Amino acid sequence: MARKMLIAGNWKMNGLSAEGIALATEIKTAVKAKKRTCEFLVCPPFTMLSTVKKALRGTKVALGAQDCHFNEKGAHTGDVSPLMLIDSGCSYVILGHSERRADHGESNELVCKKAIAANKAGLKAIICIGETLEQRDRGETVDVCKNQVLGSVPDDATALNTVIAYEPVWAIGTGKTPTAEDVEEVHAQVRKVLAKKLGKTQANKMRILYGGSVKPSNAKEFLSLPDVDGALIGGASLKSADFMAIADNASC
Ligand code: 13P
């Protein structure tokens, strides 16, 4: 089953417009420089979406946001709706990142509501899952991830409108990573749960990304695993050379 690799940069709360334009322009140049088999995506902060969209004009690099509200509009101070993201040029939105689950108390149920709204508006949802260190130490990794998939992924999700990102919380920004065997085990189990929930066809087509301290030096190891279909990259996505080297080292 050929799934197109997705190399996605989550810029988190980093950068002002000038830096965002520079980074996007460098990525655009590098992506254009040779034939690529993967899809590229950058997810800047809300404030830079339209600016980065302009900087990316003329490439296939996609634009995504890092969160959205589940309502189309209304009295929700500080929130941004899926339609507003479409209006800013987005085709993707990251949902349920562990930093939002931790900082804003986002539950599986809320993430699912957001994913339904995002899909309805025409956005592809990248739904994040992953265990904490305590859960891992208790041997609960697979169960935690399965429950997050069951609770966060809409019942009618398809491989066209949904991507899963497995990001062990303890691997984010720490330089620590699970072993390749551990990653493959979780991804394979997640695909099994997706098959139960959405049917085999969708599960086989759905991309499951790995995220958590992905760098040029470990990209090949993770991205060559059978059930890993790309990477969600934090720190290393803020330097165009590292971001592109991840794709290069994974031969995509
Ligand atoms: P790092 O690549 O900085 O570990 O961040 C991963 C992440 O959280 C991407 O969403």
Tab-separated table of C-alpha atoms and ligand atoms in Angstrom:
chain	number	residue	atom	x	y	z
A	1	MET	CA	0.000	0.000	0.000
A	2	ALA	CA	1.711	3.172	-1.191
A	3	ARG	CA	1.131	6.049	1.178
A	4	LYS	CA	2.670	9.396	0.258
A	5	MET	CA	5.142	10.491	2.938
A	6	LEU	CA	4.274	13.725	4.734
A	7	ILE	CA	7.120	15.857	6.073
A	8	ALA	CA	5.460	18.378	8.378
A	9	GLY	CA	6.968	21.229	10.361
A	10	ASN	CA	5.237	22.374	13.539
A	11	TRP	CA	6.733	25.790	14.228
A	12	LYS	CA	4.857	26.011	17.565
A	13	MET	CA	5.008	29.515	19.157
A	14	ASN	CA	8.161	30.599	17.352
A	15	GLY	CA	9.090	33.358	14.980
A	16	LEU	CA	7.949	36.767	13.851
A	17	SER	CA	6.909	37.538	10.286
A	18	ALA	CA	10.386	38.254	8.926
A	19	GLU	CA	11.702	34.917	10.218
A	20	GLY	CA	8.654	33.070	8.934
A	21	ILE	CA	9.024	34.581	5.466
A	22	ALA	CA	12.735	33.722	5.396
A	23	LEU	CA	12.154	30.138	6.527
A	24	ALA	CA	9.280	29.574	4.108
A	25	THR	CA	11.256	31.057	1.227
A	26	GLU	CA	14.246	28.790	1.944
A	27	ILE	CA	11.993	25.735	2.118
A	28	LYS	CA	10.262	26.743	-1.123
A	29	THR	CA	13.618	27.037	-2.913
A	30	ALA	CA	14.885	23.714	-1.566
A	31	VAL	CA	11.673	21.853	-2.392
A	32	LYS	CA	11.784	23.176	-5.953
A	33	ALA	CA	15.453	22.286	-6.394
A	34	LYS	CA	14.845	18.594	-7.032
A	35	LYS	CA	12.172	16.028	-7.695
A	36	ARG	CA	10.479	14.979	-4.465
A	37	THR	CA	8.244	12.054	-3.668
A	38	CYS	CA	6.922	13.368	-0.357
A	39	GLU	CA	4.454	16.065	0.533
A	40	PHE	CA	5.708	19.039	2.565
A	41	LEU	CA	3.720	20.994	5.117
A	42	VAL	CA	4.544	23.927	7.389
A	43	CYS	CA	2.415	24.931	10.375
A	44	PRO	CA	3.316	28.453	11.558
A	45	PRO	CA	1.589	30.368	14.370
A	46	PHE	CA	-1.817	31.898	13.479
A	47	THR	CA	-0.327	35.385	13.173
A	48	MET	CA	1.866	34.340	10.255
A	49	LEU	CA	-0.455	32.111	8.238
A	50	SER	CA	-1.360	34.564	5.477
A	51	THR	CA	2.174	35.936	5.289
A	52	VAL	CA	3.730	32.485	4.982
A	53	LYS	CA	1.082	31.492	2.440
A	54	LYS	CA	2.238	34.375	0.250
A	55	ALA	CA	5.878	33.383	0.681
A	56	LEU	CA	5.042	29.823	-0.425
A	57	ARG	CA	3.234	30.914	-3.574
A	58	GLY	CA	4.289	28.820	-6.558
A	59	THR	CA	5.141	25.662	-4.599
A	60	LYS	CA	3.196	22.657	-3.473
A	61	VAL	CA	4.299	23.125	0.139
A	62	ALA	CA	1.069	23.023	2.116
A	63	LEU	CA	0.075	25.343	4.955
A	64	GLY	CA	-1.417	24.211	8.241
A	65	ALA	CA	-2.465	25.708	11.563
A	66	GLN	CA	-1.763	24.338	15.032
A	67	ASP	CA	-5.312	24.328	16.430
A	68	CYS	CA	-8.871	25.434	15.698
A	69	HIS	CA	-12.218	25.853	17.452
A	70	PHE	CA	-15.096	23.481	16.702
A	71	ASN	CA	-17.556	26.279	15.968
A	72	GLU	CA	-17.784	28.122	12.670
A	73	LYS	CA	-18.034	31.545	14.313
A	74	GLY	CA	-19.362	33.303	17.388
A	75	ALA	CA	-18.495	34.506	20.864
A	76	HIS	CA	-15.250	32.602	21.465
A	77	THR	CA	-12.666	35.228	22.306
A	78	GLY	CA	-9.190	34.304	21.183
A	79	ASP	CA	-10.251	31.301	19.143
A	80	VAL	CA	-9.960	30.709	15.421
A	81	SER	CA	-12.483	28.745	13.355
A	82	PRO	CA	-11.779	26.154	10.660
A	83	LEU	CA	-13.268	28.458	7.993
A	84	MET	CA	-10.903	31.235	9.067
A	85	LEU	CA	-8.008	28.829	8.548
A	86	ILE	CA	-9.255	27.985	5.058
A	87	ASP	CA	-9.554	31.728	4.438
A	88	SER	CA	-5.885	32.124	5.456
A	89	GLY	CA	-4.783	29.475	2.957
A	90	CYS	CA	-4.579	26.404	5.200
A	91	SER	CA	-5.324	22.900	4.057
A	92	TYR	CA	-4.262	21.189	7.301
A	93	VAL	CA	-4.697	21.709	11.026
A	94	ILE	CA	-2.826	19.984	13.860
A	95	LEU	CA	-5.247	18.909	16.610
A	96	GLY	CA	-4.772	17.472	20.076
A	97	HIS	CA	-1.041	18.103	20.268
A	98	SER	CA	0.197	16.997	23.688
A	99	GLU	CA	1.142	20.604	24.477
A	100	ARG	CA	-2.494	21.606	23.972
A	101	ARG	CA	-3.737	18.568	25.855
A	102	ALA	CA	-1.447	19.590	28.752
A	103	ASP	CA	-1.592	23.415	28.593
A	104	HIS	CA	-5.289	23.718	27.755
A	105	GLY	CA	-6.712	20.519	29.184
A	106	GLU	CA	-7.920	19.266	25.794
A	107	SER	CA	-9.715	15.932	26.043
A	108	ASN	CA	-10.154	13.245	23.393
A	109	GLU	CA	-13.780	14.319	23.121
A	110	LEU	CA	-12.862	17.943	22.408
A	111	VAL	CA	-10.198	16.924	19.892
A	112	CYS	CA	-12.789	14.776	18.113
A	113	LYS	CA	-15.267	17.691	17.957
A	114	LYS	CA	-12.546	19.899	16.490
A	115	ALA	CA	-11.609	17.232	13.930
A	116	ILE	CA	-15.249	16.883	12.822
A	117	ALA	CA	-15.517	20.664	12.381
A	118	ALA	CA	-12.164	20.878	10.606
A	119	ASN	CA	-13.119	18.108	8.171
A	120	LYS	CA	-16.518	19.694	7.548
A	121	ALA	CA	-14.794	22.936	6.558
A	122	GLY	CA	-12.470	21.063	4.209
A	123	LEU	CA	-9.350	20.871	6.369
A	124	LYS	CA	-7.271	17.755	6.867
A	125	ALA	CA	-6.821	17.059	10.576
A	126	ILE	CA	-3.507	15.828	11.950
A	127	ILE	CA	-4.614	14.187	15.190
A	128	CYS	CA	-1.826	13.798	17.745
A	129	ILE	CA	-1.537	10.965	20.246
A	130	GLY	CA	1.224	9.771	22.533
A	131	GLU	CA	2.016	8.558	26.034
A	132	THR	CA	3.713	10.352	28.928
A	133	LEU	CA	6.837	8.934	30.537
A	134	GLU	CA	4.831	7.706	33.540
A	135	GLN	CA	2.427	5.862	31.268
A	136	ARG	CA	5.322	4.359	29.360
A	137	ASP	CA	7.032	3.244	32.583
A	138	ARG	CA	3.792	1.520	33.609
A	139	GLY	CA	3.739	-0.337	30.277
A	140	GLU	CA	0.606	1.477	29.113
A	141	THR	CA	1.954	2.956	25.850
A	142	VAL	CA	-0.113	0.930	23.392
A	143	ASP	CA	-3.321	1.146	25.458
A	144	VAL	CA	-3.009	4.920	25.887
A	145	CYS	CA	-2.462	5.427	22.165
A	146	LYS	CA	-5.322	3.106	21.230
A	147	ASN	CA	-7.702	4.951	23.559
A	148	GLN	CA	-6.624	8.304	22.162
A	149	VAL	CA	-7.322	7.058	18.636
A	150	LEU	CA	-10.710	5.662	19.641
A	151	GLY	CA	-11.677	8.887	21.428
A	152	SER	CA	-10.119	11.567	19.190
A	153	VAL	CA	-10.646	10.290	15.668
A	154	PRO	CA	-14.129	10.901	14.199
A	155	ASP	CA	-16.107	7.762	13.312
A	156	ASP	CA	-16.321	8.798	9.675
A	157	ALA	CA	-12.695	9.911	9.297
A	158	THR	CA	-11.033	8.926	6.031
A	159	ALA	CA	-7.464	8.671	4.837
A	160	LEU	CA	-8.111	11.781	2.756
A	161	ASN	CA	-9.146	14.032	5.623
A	162	THR	CA	-7.189	12.596	8.556
A	163	VAL	CA	-3.566	11.951	9.491
A	164	ILE	CA	-2.434	10.480	12.813
A	165	ALA	CA	0.759	11.685	14.514
A	166	TYR	CA	2.322	9.492	17.195
A	167	GLU	CA	4.382	11.730	19.450
A	168	PRO	CA	5.574	10.249	22.749
A	169	VAL	CA	5.325	13.206	25.154
A	170	TRP	CA	8.712	12.416	26.721
A	171	ALA	CA	10.413	12.508	23.300
A	172	ILE	CA	9.211	16.004	22.396
A	173	GLY	CA	12.013	18.552	22.533
A	174	THR	CA	14.198	16.311	24.691
A	175	GLY	CA	16.508	14.677	22.161
A	176	LYS	CA	15.293	11.318	23.484
A	177	THR	CA	13.519	8.900	21.168
A	178	PRO	CA	11.971	5.463	21.394
A	179	THR	CA	13.722	2.672	19.526
A	180	ALA	CA	12.688	2.005	15.950
A	181	GLU	CA	11.102	-1.266	17.134
A	182	ASP	CA	9.010	0.606	19.717
A	183	VAL	CA	7.826	3.112	17.118
A	184	GLU	CA	6.889	0.405	14.606
A	185	GLU	CA	5.023	-1.525	17.310
A	186	VAL	CA	2.894	1.510	18.253
A	187	HIS	CA	2.218	2.467	14.626
A	188	ALA	CA	1.220	-1.086	13.713
A	189	GLN	CA	-1.121	-1.276	16.727
A	190	VAL	CA	-2.609	2.121	15.884
A	191	ARG	CA	-3.276	0.941	12.340
A	192	LYS	CA	-5.050	-2.122	13.769
A	193	VAL	CA	-7.328	0.074	15.880
A	194	LEU	CA	-7.981	2.306	12.884
A	195	ALA	CA	-8.976	-0.799	10.902
A	196	LYS	CA	-11.484	-1.752	13.591
A	197	LYS	CA	-12.855	1.772	13.793
A	198	LEU	CA	-12.815	2.861	10.141
A	199	GLY	CA	-12.406	-0.335	8.153
A	200	LYS	CA	-9.335	-1.908	6.641
A	201	THR	CA	-9.305	0.140	3.451
A	202	GLN	CA	-9.135	3.504	5.232
A	203	ALA	CA	-6.676	2.198	7.821
A	204	ASN	CA	-4.308	0.930	5.145
A	205	LYS	CA	-4.403	4.263	3.342
A	206	MET	CA	-4.192	6.519	6.411
A	207	ARG	CA	-0.848	8.140	7.134
A	208	ILE	CA	0.637	7.748	10.593
A	209	LEU	CA	3.483	10.190	11.299
A	210	TYR	CA	6.136	9.876	13.963
A	211	GLY	CA	7.079	12.983	15.972
A	212	GLY	CA	9.458	13.616	18.878
A	213	SER	CA	13.061	14.742	18.425
A	214	VAL	CA	13.165	13.883	14.728
A	215	LYS	CA	16.453	15.139	13.264
A	216	PRO	CA	18.459	14.574	10.086
A	217	SER	CA	20.516	11.910	11.900
A	218	ASN	CA	17.567	9.691	12.896
A	219	ALA	CA	15.191	10.437	10.005
A	220	LYS	CA	16.150	7.421	7.951
A	221	GLU	CA	15.785	5.022	10.880
A	222	PHE	CA	12.219	6.121	11.637
A	223	LEU	CA	10.979	6.975	8.162
A	224	SER	CA	11.993	3.648	6.664
A	225	LEU	CA	9.726	1.701	9.057
A	226	PRO	CA	6.788	0.030	7.288
A	227	ASP	CA	4.048	1.814	9.250
A	228	VAL	CA	5.692	5.243	9.499
A	229	ASP	CA	4.410	7.556	6.789
A	230	GLY	CA	6.219	10.769	7.584
A	231	ALA	CA	7.306	13.001	10.419
A	232	LEU	CA	5.880	15.827	12.505
A	233	ILE	CA	8.910	17.924	13.321
A	234	GLY	CA	9.239	20.626	15.970
A	235	GLY	CA	12.679	22.097	16.694
A	236	ALA	CA	14.384	20.838	13.544
A	237	SER	CA	11.669	22.367	11.352
A	238	LEU	CA	12.809	25.866	12.331
A	239	LYS	CA	16.023	25.475	10.333
A	240	SER	CA	15.418	24.928	6.638
A	241	ALA	CA	18.635	22.928	6.228
A	242	ASP	CA	17.620	20.461	8.954
A	243	PHE	CA	14.022	20.258	7.773
A	244	MET	CA	15.118	19.487	4.223
A	245	ALA	CA	17.862	17.106	5.364
A	246	ILE	CA	15.207	15.029	7.137
A	247	ALA	CA	13.420	14.552	3.802
A	248	ASP	CA	16.711	13.982	1.967
A	249	ASN	CA	17.947	11.388	4.471
A	250	ALA	CA	14.643	9.571	4.246
A	251	SER	CA	15.056	9.598	0.437
A	252	CYS	CA	11.824	11.416	-0.162
B	1	13P	P1	10.465	18.239	18.536
B	1	13P	O1	10.775	17.814	17.112
B	1	13P	O2	11.039	19.576	18.871
B	1	13P	O3	10.791	17.169	19.515
B	1	13P	O4	8.874	18.461	18.613
B	1	13P	C1	8.034	17.464	18.154
B	1	13P	C2	6.655	17.990	18.117
B	1	13P	O5	6.052	18.248	19.141
B	1	13P	C3	6.051	18.209	16.793
B	1	13P	O6	4.678	18.434	16.896
